Amino acid sequence: MNYQLLIESYSFGTTLSNQEIELLSLELETQIMNMKISTDFGCFKSAPSYICKGLNLRKGTFWIMCLSEILDIYNPPKIGKTKSVIVYDLLLEKGLVIG
């Protein structure tokens, strides 16, 4: 299933299954690995405003940040950085966001 559809479903209030969360986690790991190669992928485009609003994120938030936010909600880290912070730091390093 397309990760964007899962994000959209969650933003509308649907609870995600453990299998769906695992798929999203694999997707994020793939996107992070690909970030080192290229930033031309769709995950670096802004998610629609209704999805950002549904996730309580700023309008224009990248898909990859929406994805990491959901994973942090379902599996918050016990110690260390959240996935959202890790992704934000990578985006900052690539010059895709301003700190």
Coordinates of C-alpha atoms in Angstrom, one line a residue:
M1 CA 0.0 0.0 0.0
N2 CA 1.2 3.5 -0.7
Y3 CA 2.6 5.2 2.4
Q4 CA 0.8 8.5 1.4
L5 CA -2.5 6.7 1.6
L6 CA -1.7 5.4 5.0
I7 CA -0.7 8.9 6.2
E8 CA -3.9 10.3 4.7
S9 CA -6.0 7.7 6.5
Y10 CA -4.3 8.4 9.8
S11 CA -4.8 12.2 9.3
F12 CA -8.6 11.5 8.9
G13 CA -8.6 9.6 12.2
T14 CA -8.1 6.0 11.2
T15 CA -6.1 3.8 13.6
L16 CA -3.3 2.1 11.8
S17 CA -2.5 -1.6 12.4
N18 CA 0.9 -2.9 13.5
Q19 CA 1.5 -4.2 10.0
E20 CA 0.8 -0.7 8.5
I21 CA 3.1 0.9 11.1
E22 CA 5.8 -1.6 10.1
L23 CA 5.3 -0.7 6.4
L24 CA 5.6 3.0 7.3
S25 CA 8.8 2.3 9.3
L26 CA 10.4 0.4 6.3
E27 CA 9.3 3.3 4.0
L28 CA 11.0 5.9 6.3
E29 CA 14.2 3.9 6.4
T30 CA 14.2 3.6 2.6
Q31 CA 13.6 7.3 2.3
I32 CA 16.4 8.1 4.7
M33 CA 18.8 5.9 2.7
N34 CA 17.7 7.5 -0.5
M35 CA 18.1 11.0 0.9
K36 CA 21.9 10.4 0.8
I37 CA 21.6 9.8 -3.0
S38 CA 19.0 12.3 -4.1
T39 CA 16.4 14.7 -2.8
D40 CA 14.3 14.5 -6.0
F41 CA 11.9 11.9 -4.6
G42 CA 8.2 12.7 -3.8
C43 CA 8.8 12.4 -0.1
F44 CA 10.5 15.8 -0.3
K45 CA 7.4 17.5 -1.6
S46 CA 4.9 19.2 0.6
A47 CA 1.9 17.2 1.8
P48 CA -1.5 18.7 1.1
S49 CA -2.6 21.2 3.7
Y50 CA -5.5 19.0 4.9
I51 CA -3.0 16.2 5.8
C52 CA -0.8 18.7 7.6
K53 CA -3.8 20.0 9.5
G54 CA -4.9 16.5 10.4
L55 CA -1.5 15.8 11.9
N56 CA -1.2 19.2 13.6
L57 CA 1.8 20.1 11.5
R58 CA 2.7 23.3 9.8
K59 CA 1.2 23.8 6.3
G60 CA 3.8 22.8 3.7
T61 CA 5.4 20.1 5.8
F62 CA 7.2 17.5 3.7
W63 CA 5.7 14.0 3.3
I64 CA 8.8 12.5 5.0
M65 CA 8.1 14.7 8.1
C66 CA 4.5 13.6 8.2
L67 CA 5.7 10.0 8.0
S68 CA 8.2 10.4 10.8
E69 CA 5.6 12.2 13.0
I70 CA 3.2 9.3 12.8
L71 CA 5.9 6.8 13.6
D72 CA 6.8 8.9 16.6
I73 CA 3.2 8.9 17.8
Y74 CA 2.9 5.1 17.5
N75 CA 6.5 4.2 18.7
P76 CA 7.9 7.1 20.7
P77 CA 11.6 6.5 21.6
K78 CA 12.4 5.6 25.2
I79 CA 15.7 7.4 24.9
G80 CA 17.4 9.5 22.2
K81 CA 16.0 11.5 19.4
T82 CA 12.6 11.0 17.8
K83 CA 12.4 10.0 14.2
S84 CA 11.1 13.5 13.4
V85 CA 14.1 15.2 14.9
I86 CA 16.4 12.8 13.0
V87 CA 14.7 13.5 9.7
Y88 CA 14.6 17.3 10.4
D89 CA 18.4 17.2 11.1
L90 CA 19.0 15.4 7.8
L91 CA 16.8 17.9 5.9
L92 CA 18.7 20.8 7.6
E93 CA 22.0 19.2 6.6
K94 CA 20.8 18.9 3.0
G95 CA 19.6 22.6 3.0
L96 CA 15.9 21.6 2.5
V97 CA 14.8 23.4 5.6
I98 CA 16.0 26.5 7.4
G99 CA 16.8 26.0 11.1

